[in-house]
Amino acid sequence: MIPVTPAAATGCHNPTDEGVIVTVTAQPAVTAERETRLLASVPTGLLINGEWRDAASGKTFDVEDPATGKVLLSIADAGPEDGAAALDAAAAAQESWAKVPPRERGEILRRAFDLVTERAEDFALLMTLEMGKPLAEARGEVTYGAEFLRWFSEEAVRAFGRYSVSPDGKSRLLVTKKPVGPCLLITPWNFPLAMATRKIAPAVAAGCTMVLKSANLTPLTSQLFAAVMQEAGLPAGVLNVIPTSTAGATTGPLIKDSRLRKLSFTGSTEVGRRLLADASENVLRTSMELGGNAPFLVFEDADLDAAVTGAMAAKLRNMGEACTAANRFIVHESVAGEFAEKFAAKMKGMTTARGTEPESKVGPLIDAKSRDKVHELVSDAVAGGAKAVLGGGPVEGPGYFYQPTILSGVAEGTRILSEEIFGPVAPIITFSSEDEAVRLANNTEYGLVAYVFTKDINRGIRMGERLETGMLGLNAGVISNAAAPFGGVKQSGLGREGGLEGIEEYLYTQYIGIADPYAG
Ligand SMILES: NC(=O)c1ccc[n+]([C@@H]2O[C@H](COP(=O)([O-])OP(=O)(O)OC[C@H]3O[C@@H](n4cnc5c(N)ncnc54)[C@H](O)[C@@H]3O)[C@@H](O)[C@H]2O)c1
Ligand SMILES: O=CCCC(=O)O
């Protein structure tokens, strides 16, 4: 058992490993034998109606370790026929599942929380193997991901409605909440556990059945998690899991099927936009957690050491492969030089290595395509006049590693300021007035999160009012929390996950008008 600081229970995690959020005080060696044993415990089939089975086509696809390129496991590759079978199971289970008392649904989630927590080391290692993040960070994700199970186990019994007398006194208004019905959940590869639990837990709490299409690059964590949900007592057909290498072909027919009632998607804005168009055909309820381009504002009165600590977390968490990653450092011109120096001094110590290695602070990027895109953005910025204060290129050798990089003097209009970097690269630009900072920060089609560092509380509140984002970190570089509503505005998406709002995404409101109980 690895001792972690109590602060880890908040579910946030900080790659700087300085005890700010997570401190891992012992690092057991990860042996090849332990990896093999863990992989052998991961189900490799599709989960349909409570049974693990092969794909109808008999096909499988390989899951690779991004640090070595080696195949970890081959798993069943769902096709349209399997998708249809999964929706059949979800649709058949919906009515009985909705009748299960909320307390029972909550207790299944609570048992799942306990099981994930007991198996935290397995989940952490599995994520490190298939996704690349350092083990310390993967442990943080287990805490964060499990917390959605505990949070929604408590919310399951609180889907309250209301009863009232109409204003004219002549009727009664009964308002209730009901599960929306069978849902299709599509998750990304960057947080393999938390992005799944953030959808599955509120759906279970609300009484919805599901088909989960996990990310083809990181399906293994969802496979193990689905087995844990079965062990926790989730009835057959409530959660069906269809990993696939053909996402569009397998899920497209489900989105068109009139039995499906909701699509919850986390991924890129590009794919989300297309799925929204598809979902409009049957006017599906949708939740869209899409891309980001977070501004990180450092004002002249900020505590620069705190800003650098926040910057390390906001940039290097998950190797920069987070929708919440600070994408543009917008720093007051009077402190930009000092900020860049201090930031570079901290980033310099961030060793790139396979996530299972004790010294690893920055793991590999997910694949060659992602690493090449990061380098393309850096090269474009440098060609436009930016200077690499640190790093600036891929790491030689096996795996898709990229050097932690800081760019200063990035010109406005450069691609790196408008596209999601999804890598450990921090471009810095400067401003001279609050109005200019706000203009630069809002100059993007995204609106997920912003970070503001200032000692002036009034300025902090003004930024909350002026910045066009769904979330704001005030003197904080990581604000993700199962108890908070996570989500964006503009092209960062629709809806909220977590918090009191999270379960509402899986409920609809029904109003029953009742005739005057005193009449005739
Ligand atoms: N806002 C959030 O909460 C949040 C959280 C995590 C990641 N993201 C975003 O996700 C992106 C990175 O993840 P990604 O590369 O996995 O995104 P992606 O859009 O490529 O893929 C996301 C999921 O959609 C599937 N998919 C792709 N094409 C599809 C299609 N035509 N039909 C159905 N499913 C399809 C993928 O297989 C995967 O499971 C980034 O843009 C990041 O910002 C957002
Ligand atoms: O990648 C985006 C999700 C990250 C988070 O939930 O903090």
Coordinates of C-alpha atoms and ligand atoms in Angstrom, one line a residue:
M1 CA 0.0 0.0 0.0
I2 CA 1.4 3.4 -1.0
P3 CA 0.9 6.1 1.7
V4 CA -0.4 9.3 0.1
T5 CA -1.0 12.6 1.8
P6 CA -4.6 13.3 2.9
A7 CA -4.7 16.1 0.3
A8 CA -4.8 13.4 -2.3
A9 CA -8.4 12.7 -1.3
T10 CA -9.4 15.9 -3.1
G11 CA -8.7 14.0 -6.2
C12 CA -6.4 16.6 -7.7
H13 CA -2.9 15.6 -8.7
N14 CA 0.2 17.6 -9.4
P15 CA 3.0 16.3 -11.5
T16 CA 5.5 18.5 -9.6
D17 CA 5.4 16.0 -6.8
E18 CA 6.2 18.6 -4.2
G19 CA 3.6 17.7 -1.7
V20 CA 1.3 20.5 -3.0
I21 CA -1.3 18.0 -3.9
V22 CA 0.0 14.5 -4.0
T23 CA 3.1 13.2 -2.3
V24 CA 4.0 9.6 -3.0
T25 CA 6.4 8.5 -0.2
A26 CA 7.3 5.1 -1.5
Q27 CA 7.7 3.8 -5.0
P28 CA 7.6 0.0 -5.3
A29 CA 9.5 -1.4 -8.3
V30 CA 7.1 -2.4 -11.1
T31 CA 8.3 -5.7 -12.3
A32 CA 7.6 -7.2 -15.7
E33 CA 6.0 -10.1 -13.8
R34 CA 3.6 -7.7 -12.1
E35 CA 2.7 -6.1 -15.4
T36 CA 2.0 -9.5 -17.0
R37 CA -0.1 -10.6 -14.0
L38 CA -2.2 -7.4 -14.1
L39 CA -2.7 -7.6 -17.9
A40 CA -3.8 -11.2 -17.5
S41 CA -6.6 -10.1 -15.2
V42 CA -8.1 -7.6 -17.7
P43 CA -11.2 -9.0 -19.6
T44 CA -10.5 -8.9 -23.3
G45 CA -14.1 -9.4 -24.6
L46 CA -17.1 -7.1 -25.1
L47 CA -19.5 -6.8 -22.1
I48 CA -23.0 -7.3 -23.4
N49 CA -26.0 -8.1 -21.1
G50 CA -23.7 -9.2 -18.3
E51 CA -21.5 -11.5 -20.3
W52 CA -18.1 -11.1 -21.8
R53 CA -18.0 -12.3 -25.3
D54 CA -16.0 -12.1 -28.6
A55 CA -16.9 -9.7 -31.3
A56 CA -19.4 -11.1 -33.8
S57 CA -16.7 -10.8 -36.5
G58 CA -14.2 -12.5 -34.3
K59 CA -11.9 -9.5 -34.8
T60 CA -9.5 -8.1 -32.2
F61 CA -7.3 -5.0 -32.0
D62 CA -4.0 -4.3 -30.3
V63 CA -3.5 -1.9 -27.4
E64 CA 0.1 -0.5 -27.3
D65 CA 2.3 0.9 -24.6
P66 CA 3.2 4.5 -25.8
A67 CA 6.5 4.4 -23.9
T68 CA 7.8 1.3 -25.8
G69 CA 5.5 0.7 -28.7
K70 CA 5.0 -2.9 -27.5
V71 CA 1.6 -4.6 -27.7
L72 CA 0.1 -4.9 -24.2
L73 CA -3.1 -6.9 -25.1
S74 CA -5.4 -7.6 -27.9
I75 CA -9.1 -7.1 -27.2
A76 CA -12.4 -7.8 -29.0
D77 CA -13.1 -5.3 -31.7
A78 CA -16.9 -4.5 -31.7
G79 CA -18.6 -3.8 -35.0
P80 CA -22.2 -2.6 -35.8
E81 CA -23.7 -6.0 -35.0
D82 CA -22.2 -5.9 -31.5
G83 CA -23.3 -2.3 -31.0
A84 CA -26.8 -3.3 -31.8
A85 CA -26.6 -6.2 -29.3
A86 CA -25.3 -3.8 -26.7
L87 CA -28.2 -1.4 -27.2
D88 CA -30.7 -4.3 -27.3
A89 CA -29.4 -5.2 -23.8
A90 CA -29.5 -1.6 -22.5
A91 CA -33.0 -1.0 -23.9
A92 CA -34.3 -4.3 -22.4
A93 CA -32.9 -3.5 -18.9
Q94 CA -34.1 0.1 -18.8
E95 CA -37.5 -0.4 -17.3
S96 CA -36.5 -2.7 -14.5
W97 CA -33.3 -0.7 -13.7
A98 CA -35.3 2.5 -13.4
K99 CA -37.5 0.8 -10.7
V100 CA -34.5 -0.2 -8.6
P101 CA -34.7 1.9 -5.4
P102 CA -32.3 4.9 -5.5
R103 CA -30.6 3.7 -2.3
E104 CA -29.8 0.4 -3.9
R105 CA -28.3 2.1 -6.9
G106 CA -26.3 4.3 -4.6
E107 CA -25.0 1.3 -2.7
I108 CA -23.8 -0.4 -5.9
L109 CA -21.8 2.8 -6.6
R110 CA -20.5 2.9 -3.1
R111 CA -19.3 -0.7 -3.4
A112 CA -17.7 0.2 -6.7
F113 CA -15.9 3.1 -5.0
D114 CA -14.6 0.7 -2.3
L115 CA -13.5 -1.9 -4.9
V116 CA -11.7 0.7 -7.1
T117 CA -10.0 2.1 -4.0
E118 CA -8.9 -1.4 -2.9
R119 CA -7.5 -2.1 -6.4
A120 CA -6.0 1.4 -6.8
E121 CA -2.6 0.1 -7.6
D122 CA -3.9 -2.1 -10.3
F123 CA -5.9 0.7 -11.9
A124 CA -3.0 3.1 -11.6
L125 CA -0.5 0.7 -13.2
L126 CA -3.0 -0.2 -16.0
M127 CA -3.4 3.5 -16.9
T128 CA 0.3 4.1 -16.9
L129 CA 0.8 1.1 -19.2
E130 CA -1.8 2.0 -21.7
M131 CA -1.7 5.8 -21.6
G132 CA 1.8 6.6 -20.4
K133 CA 1.2 9.0 -17.4
P134 CA 3.7 8.6 -14.5
L135 CA 2.4 6.2 -11.8
A136 CA 2.1 9.0 -9.2
E137 CA -0.3 10.9 -11.5
A138 CA -2.2 7.7 -12.4
R139 CA -2.7 7.2 -8.6
G140 CA -4.1 10.7 -8.5
E141 CA -6.5 9.8 -11.3
V142 CA -7.7 6.7 -9.4
T143 CA -8.5 9.0 -6.5
Y144 CA -10.2 11.5 -8.7
G145 CA -12.1 8.9 -10.8
A146 CA -13.2 6.9 -7.8
E147 CA -14.6 10.1 -6.2
F148 CA -17.3 10.3 -8.9
L149 CA -18.5 6.9 -7.7
R150 CA -18.7 8.1 -4.1
W151 CA -20.2 11.5 -4.9
F152 CA -23.0 10.0 -7.1
S153 CA -23.6 7.2 -4.6
E154 CA -24.7 10.1 -2.3
E155 CA -26.6 12.0 -5.0
A156 CA -28.6 8.9 -6.1
V157 CA -31.1 9.5 -3.3
R158 CA -31.5 13.3 -3.9
A159 CA -33.2 13.5 -7.3
F160 CA -36.0 15.5 -5.7
G161 CA -39.1 16.9 -7.4
R162 CA -41.7 19.3 -5.9
Y163 CA -45.4 19.7 -5.2
S164 CA -47.1 23.1 -5.3
V165 CA -50.4 24.9 -5.4
S166 CA -50.9 26.7 -8.7
P167 CA -51.0 30.5 -8.4
D168 CA -54.8 30.6 -8.9
G169 CA -55.3 27.9 -6.3
K170 CA -57.3 25.8 -8.7
S171 CA -54.8 23.0 -9.4
R172 CA -51.8 21.2 -8.0
L173 CA -48.4 21.0 -9.7
L174 CA -46.4 17.8 -9.3
V175 CA -42.9 17.9 -10.7
T176 CA -40.8 14.7 -10.8
K177 CA -37.4 13.6 -12.2
K178 CA -37.1 10.5 -14.3
P179 CA -34.1 8.8 -15.9
V180 CA -33.7 9.9 -19.6
G181 CA -33.3 6.2 -20.7
P182 CA -30.6 4.3 -22.5
C183 CA -27.4 6.4 -23.0
L184 CA -24.4 6.1 -25.3
L185 CA -21.2 7.2 -23.5
I186 CA -18.1 7.9 -25.6
T187 CA -14.9 8.5 -23.7
P188 CA -11.4 9.8 -24.7
W189 CA -8.0 8.3 -24.0
N190 CA -6.4 10.9 -21.8
F191 CA -8.1 10.1 -18.4
P192 CA -9.1 6.4 -19.0
L193 CA -10.8 6.0 -15.6
A194 CA -12.1 9.4 -14.6
M195 CA -13.7 10.2 -17.9
A196 CA -15.7 6.9 -17.7
T197 CA -16.7 7.2 -14.0
R198 CA -17.8 10.8 -14.5
K199 CA -20.4 9.5 -16.9
I200 CA -21.2 6.1 -15.6
A201 CA -21.7 7.1 -12.0
P202 CA -24.4 9.7 -12.6
A203 CA -26.1 7.5 -15.1
V204 CA -26.3 4.6 -12.6
A205 CA -27.5 7.0 -9.9
A206 CA -30.2 8.4 -12.2
G207 CA -31.4 4.9 -13.3
C208 CA -30.2 4.9 -16.9
T209 CA -28.8 2.0 -18.8
M210 CA -25.7 2.5 -20.9
V211 CA -23.5 1.5 -23.8
L212 CA -19.9 2.6 -23.2
K213 CA -17.6 3.0 -26.2
S214 CA -14.2 3.4 -24.6
A215 CA -11.3 5.1 -26.5
N216 CA -9.6 2.7 -28.9
L217 CA -6.1 3.8 -27.6
T218 CA -6.9 3.1 -24.0
P219 CA -9.7 0.6 -23.6
L220 CA -8.1 -1.6 -20.9
T221 CA -9.0 0.6 -17.9
S222 CA -12.7 0.6 -18.9
Q223 CA -12.6 -3.2 -19.3
L224 CA -11.2 -3.6 -15.7
F225 CA -13.7 -1.0 -14.4
A226 CA -16.6 -2.8 -16.0
A227 CA -15.6 -6.0 -14.3
V228 CA -15.5 -4.1 -11.0
M229 CA -19.0 -2.7 -11.6
Q230 CA -20.2 -6.3 -12.1
E231 CA -18.5 -7.3 -8.9
A232 CA -20.2 -4.4 -7.1
G233 CA -23.6 -5.9 -8.1
L234 CA -24.6 -3.9 -11.2
P235 CA -27.4 -6.0 -12.9
A236 CA -26.8 -7.5 -16.4
G237 CA -27.6 -5.1 -19.3
V238 CA -27.2 -1.8 -17.3
L239 CA -23.6 -1.3 -18.5
N240 CA -22.6 -2.7 -21.8
V241 CA -19.0 -2.1 -23.1
I242 CA -18.0 -2.1 -26.7
P243 CA -14.4 -1.3 -27.4
T244 CA -13.9 -0.8 -31.1
S245 CA -11.4 0.3 -33.7
T246 CA -14.2 1.5 -35.9
A247 CA -15.9 4.2 -33.7
G248 CA -18.0 5.9 -36.4
A249 CA -19.3 2.7 -38.0
T250 CA -20.1 1.0 -34.7
T251 CA -21.8 3.9 -32.9
G252 CA -23.3 5.7 -35.9
P253 CA -26.3 3.3 -36.1
L254 CA -26.9 3.6 -32.3
I255 CA -27.2 7.3 -32.6
K256 CA -29.9 6.9 -35.2
D257 CA -31.7 4.2 -33.2
S258 CA -34.9 5.6 -31.6
R259 CA -34.4 3.5 -28.5
L260 CA -31.3 5.6 -27.6
R261 CA -32.2 8.7 -25.6
K262 CA -28.9 10.3 -24.8
L263 CA -25.4 10.8 -26.1
S264 CA -22.7 11.9 -23.7
F265 CA -19.4 12.5 -25.4
T266 CA -16.0 13.6 -24.2
G267 CA -13.4 14.3 -26.8
S268 CA -12.3 16.8 -29.4
T269 CA -14.5 19.6 -30.6
E270 CA -14.1 18.4 -34.2
V271 CA -15.7 15.0 -33.4
G272 CA -18.2 16.4 -31.0
R273 CA -19.5 18.8 -33.6
R274 CA -20.1 15.9 -36.0
L275 CA -21.8 13.8 -33.3
L276 CA -24.0 16.8 -32.3
A277 CA -25.2 17.0 -35.9
D278 CA -25.9 13.2 -36.0
A279 CA -27.7 13.5 -32.6
S280 CA -30.0 16.2 -34.0
E281 CA -31.8 13.6 -36.2
N282 CA -33.6 12.0 -33.2
V283 CA -33.3 15.2 -31.1
L284 CA -31.2 13.3 -28.5
R285 CA -30.3 14.8 -25.1
T286 CA -26.6 15.5 -25.4
S287 CA -23.7 16.3 -23.1
M288 CA -20.5 17.5 -24.9
E289 CA -17.2 17.8 -23.0
L290 CA -15.0 19.1 -25.7
G291 CA -11.6 20.7 -26.3
G292 CA -10.0 23.7 -24.5
N293 CA -7.5 26.5 -25.0
A294 CA -7.0 27.7 -21.5
P295 CA -5.5 31.1 -20.8
F296 CA -3.2 31.3 -17.8
L297 CA -3.1 34.9 -16.7
V298 CA -0.4 36.2 -14.4
F299 CA -1.0 39.8 -13.2
E300 CA 1.8 42.1 -12.0
D301 CA 0.7 41.8 -8.4
A302 CA 0.7 37.9 -8.4
D303 CA 2.7 35.8 -6.0
L304 CA 5.1 34.6 -8.7
D305 CA 6.2 31.5 -6.8
A306 CA 2.6 30.5 -6.4
A307 CA 2.0 31.3 -10.1
V308 CA 4.9 29.0 -11.1
T309 CA 3.6 26.2 -9.0
G310 CA 0.1 26.6 -10.5
A311 CA 1.7 26.8 -14.0
M312 CA 3.6 23.5 -13.5
A313 CA 0.3 21.8 -12.5
A314 CA -1.8 23.5 -15.2
K315 CA 0.7 22.7 -17.9
L316 CA 2.4 19.4 -17.0
R317 CA -0.5 17.5 -15.5
N318 CA -1.0 14.5 -17.8
M319 CA 2.0 15.7 -19.9
G320 CA -0.2 18.6 -21.1
E321 CA -2.7 16.1 -22.5
A322 CA -5.7 17.5 -20.7
C323 CA -8.6 19.6 -21.9
T324 CA -7.9 21.8 -18.9
A325 CA -4.2 22.3 -19.8
A326 CA -2.9 25.9 -19.8
N327 CA -2.4 26.5 -23.5
R328 CA -1.5 30.2 -23.4
F329 CA 0.5 31.9 -20.7
I330 CA -0.6 35.5 -20.7
V331 CA 1.8 37.4 -18.4
H332 CA 2.1 41.1 -17.4
E333 CA 5.1 42.6 -19.2
S334 CA 6.6 43.8 -16.0
V335 CA 6.9 40.2 -14.6
A336 CA 7.2 38.1 -17.7
G337 CA 11.0 37.7 -17.6
E338 CA 11.1 36.7 -14.0
F339 CA 8.1 34.3 -14.5
A340 CA 9.7 32.6 -17.5
E341 CA 13.0 32.2 -15.6
K342 CA 11.4 30.6 -12.5
F343 CA 9.1 28.5 -14.7
A344 CA 12.0 27.2 -16.7
A345 CA 14.0 26.4 -13.5
K346 CA 11.2 24.2 -12.3
M347 CA 10.5 22.6 -15.6
K348 CA 14.1 21.7 -16.1
G349 CA 13.9 19.1 -13.3
M350 CA 11.0 17.3 -15.0
T351 CA 12.5 14.0 -16.1
T352 CA 10.9 12.3 -19.1
A353 CA 10.7 8.5 -18.7
R354 CA 8.3 5.6 -18.9
G355 CA 5.7 6.2 -16.2
T356 CA 6.6 3.0 -14.3
E357 CA 10.2 4.3 -13.7
P358 CA 10.6 5.9 -10.2
E359 CA 12.2 9.0 -11.7
S360 CA 9.5 9.6 -14.3
K361 CA 7.8 13.1 -14.0
V362 CA 6.7 13.3 -17.6
G363 CA 5.6 10.3 -19.6
P364 CA 5.3 9.8 -23.3
L365 CA 2.6 11.4 -25.5
I366 CA -0.1 9.0 -26.6
D367 CA 1.2 8.3 -30.2
A368 CA 3.5 9.5 -32.9
K369 CA 0.7 11.6 -34.5
S370 CA 0.2 13.6 -31.3
R371 CA 3.9 14.1 -30.8
D372 CA 4.4 15.2 -34.4
K373 CA 1.5 17.7 -34.1
V374 CA 3.1 19.2 -30.9
H375 CA 6.4 19.6 -32.7
E376 CA 4.7 21.1 -35.7
L377 CA 3.1 23.8 -33.5
V378 CA 6.4 24.5 -31.7
S379 CA 8.3 24.7 -35.1
D380 CA 5.7 27.1 -36.5
A381 CA 5.9 29.3 -33.4
V382 CA 9.7 29.4 -33.6
A383 CA 9.6 30.2 -37.3
G384 CA 7.3 33.1 -36.3
G385 CA 9.9 34.6 -34.0
A386 CA 9.3 32.7 -30.7
K387 CA 12.4 31.7 -28.6
A388 CA 12.7 28.3 -26.9
V389 CA 13.7 29.2 -23.4
L390 CA 13.7 25.4 -22.6
G391 CA 13.3 22.2 -24.7
G392 CA 11.8 22.6 -28.1
G393 CA 11.9 19.1 -29.6
P394 CA 11.0 15.4 -29.3
V395 CA 13.2 13.2 -27.1
E396 CA 15.4 10.8 -29.1
G397 CA 14.8 7.0 -28.7
P398 CA 11.8 4.7 -28.3
G399 CA 8.4 6.0 -27.2
Y400 CA 6.6 9.3 -28.0
F401 CA 8.4 11.6 -25.5
Y402 CA 8.5 15.3 -26.0
Q403 CA 10.8 17.7 -24.0
P404 CA 9.1 20.0 -21.5
T405 CA 9.3 23.2 -23.4
I406 CA 8.8 26.9 -22.7
L407 CA 8.5 29.4 -25.6
S408 CA 8.7 33.2 -25.1
G409 CA 7.9 36.0 -27.4
V410 CA 5.2 34.1 -29.2
A411 CA 3.6 36.4 -31.8
E412 CA -0.2 37.0 -31.7
G413 CA -1.9 35.0 -34.4
T414 CA 0.5 32.1 -34.2
R415 CA -1.2 28.6 -34.5
I416 CA 0.1 27.5 -31.1
L417 CA -2.1 30.1 -29.5
S418 CA -5.3 29.0 -31.2
E419 CA -5.0 25.2 -31.4
E420 CA -4.9 22.7 -28.5
I421 CA -1.3 21.8 -27.9
F422 CA -1.9 18.6 -25.9
G423 CA 1.8 18.3 -24.9
P424 CA 4.3 19.7 -22.4
V425 CA 4.7 23.0 -24.1
A426 CA 4.1 26.5 -22.6
P427 CA 3.9 29.5 -24.9
I428 CA 4.3 32.9 -23.2
I429 CA 2.9 36.1 -24.4
T430 CA 2.7 39.5 -22.6
F431 CA 0.1 42.2 -21.9
S432 CA 0.2 45.7 -20.5
S433 CA -3.3 46.3 -19.2
E434 CA -6.2 44.3 -17.7
D435 CA -8.4 45.0 -20.8
E436 CA -5.7 43.7 -23.1
A437 CA -5.3 40.5 -20.9
V438 CA -9.1 39.9 -21.1
R439 CA -9.1 40.5 -24.9
L440 CA -6.2 38.0 -25.4
A441 CA -7.8 35.4 -23.1
N442 CA -11.2 35.6 -24.8
N443 CA -9.7 35.5 -28.3
T444 CA -10.5 31.8 -28.9
E445 CA -13.5 29.8 -29.9
Y446 CA -13.0 27.6 -26.8
G447 CA -14.3 28.4 -23.3
L448 CA -13.5 25.6 -20.9
V449 CA -11.3 27.0 -18.1
A450 CA -9.1 29.9 -17.4
Y451 CA -6.5 30.4 -14.6
V452 CA -5.9 33.8 -13.0
F453 CA -3.1 34.6 -10.6
T454 CA -3.5 37.9 -8.7
K455 CA -3.5 39.0 -5.0
D456 CA -6.3 41.4 -5.7
I457 CA -9.5 39.7 -4.9
N458 CA -11.6 42.3 -6.7
R459 CA -9.6 41.7 -9.8
G460 CA -10.1 38.0 -9.4
I461 CA -13.9 38.5 -9.2
R462 CA -13.8 40.8 -12.2
M463 CA -12.0 38.1 -14.2
G464 CA -14.7 35.7 -13.3
E465 CA -17.2 38.1 -14.7
R466 CA -15.2 39.0 -17.8
L467 CA -13.7 35.7 -19.0
E468 CA -15.8 33.5 -21.2
T469 CA -15.2 30.1 -19.6
G470 CA -17.2 27.5 -17.8
M471 CA -14.6 27.3 -15.0
L472 CA -12.0 29.5 -13.5
G473 CA -9.0 28.7 -11.3
L474 CA -8.2 31.6 -9.0
N475 CA -4.7 31.3 -7.8
A476 CA -5.0 27.6 -8.5
G477 CA -3.6 25.5 -11.3
V478 CA -5.9 22.4 -11.0
I479 CA -9.5 22.8 -10.0
S480 CA -11.1 19.5 -11.1
N481 CA -13.2 18.0 -8.4
A482 CA -16.1 15.5 -8.4
A483 CA -18.2 17.9 -6.3
A484 CA -17.9 20.7 -8.8
P485 CA -19.7 21.2 -12.1
F486 CA -17.1 20.6 -14.9
G487 CA -17.8 21.9 -18.3
G488 CA -17.4 24.7 -20.9
V489 CA -19.0 27.3 -23.0
K490 CA -18.5 28.3 -26.6
Q491 CA -17.0 25.4 -28.6
S492 CA -15.8 23.7 -25.4
G493 CA -19.2 22.0 -25.0
L494 CA -22.6 21.7 -23.5
G495 CA -23.7 20.4 -20.1
R496 CA -21.8 19.8 -16.9
E497 CA -20.3 16.7 -15.3
G498 CA -19.9 16.3 -11.5
G499 CA -21.3 18.4 -8.8
L500 CA -25.0 18.8 -8.1
E501 CA -25.5 19.4 -11.9
G502 CA -24.0 16.1 -13.0
I503 CA -27.0 13.9 -12.3
E504 CA -29.4 16.3 -14.0
E505 CA -27.8 15.4 -17.3
Y506 CA -29.3 11.9 -16.9
L507 CA -32.7 13.0 -15.7
Y508 CA -35.6 14.7 -17.3
T509 CA -38.3 16.7 -15.6
Q510 CA -41.9 15.5 -15.8
Y511 CA -44.8 17.8 -14.7
I512 CA -48.1 16.3 -13.7
G513 CA -51.0 18.7 -13.5
I514 CA -53.6 17.7 -10.9
A515 CA -57.2 19.0 -10.8
D516 CA -58.4 21.0 -7.8
P517 CA -58.7 18.5 -5.0
Y518 CA -61.5 20.7 -3.5
A519 CA -63.6 20.9 -6.7
G520 CA -66.9 19.0 -6.9
Ligands
LIG1 N1 -14.0 18.9 -21.9 C1 -13.6 17.7 -21.3 O1 -14.1 17.4 -20.3 C2 -12.6 16.9 -22.0 C3 -12.0 15.8 -21.2 C4 -11.1 15.0 -21.8 C5 -10.7 15.3 -23.1 N2 -11.3 16.3 -23.8 C6 -10.9 16.5 -25.2 O2 -10.7 15.3 -25.9 C7 -9.7 15.5 -26.9 C8 -8.7 14.4 -26.8 O3 -9.3 13.1 -26.8 P1 -9.4 12.2 -28.1 O4 -8.2 12.4 -28.9 O5 -9.7 10.9 -27.6 O6 -10.6 12.9 -28.8 P2 -11.4 12.3 -30.1 O7 -12.5 13.3 -30.3 O8 -10.5 11.9 -31.2 O9 -12.0 10.9 -29.5 C9 -12.9 10.9 -28.4 C10 -13.6 9.6 -28.5 O10 -14.5 9.7 -29.6 C11 -14.3 8.5 -30.4 N3 -14.6 8.9 -31.8 C12 -13.8 9.4 -32.7 N4 -14.5 9.6 -33.9 C13 -15.8 9.1 -33.7 C14 -16.9 9.0 -34.5 N5 -16.9 9.4 -35.7 N6 -18.0 8.5 -33.9 C15 -18.1 8.1 -32.6 N7 -17.0 8.2 -31.8 C16 -15.8 8.7 -32.3 C17 -12.9 8.1 -30.1 O11 -12.7 6.7 -30.5 C18 -12.8 8.3 -28.6 O12 -13.4 7.3 -27.9 C19 -9.1 16.8 -26.7 O13 -9.6 17.7 -27.6 C20 -9.5 17.2 -25.2 O14 -9.5 18.5 -25.0 C21 -12.2 17.1 -23.3
LIG2 O1 -9.0 16.3 -20.1 C1 -9.9 16.8 -19.5 C2 -10.4 16.3 -18.2 C3 -9.6 16.7 -17.1 C4 -10.2 16.8 -15.7 O2 -11.3 16.3 -15.5 O3 -9.6 17.4 -14.9

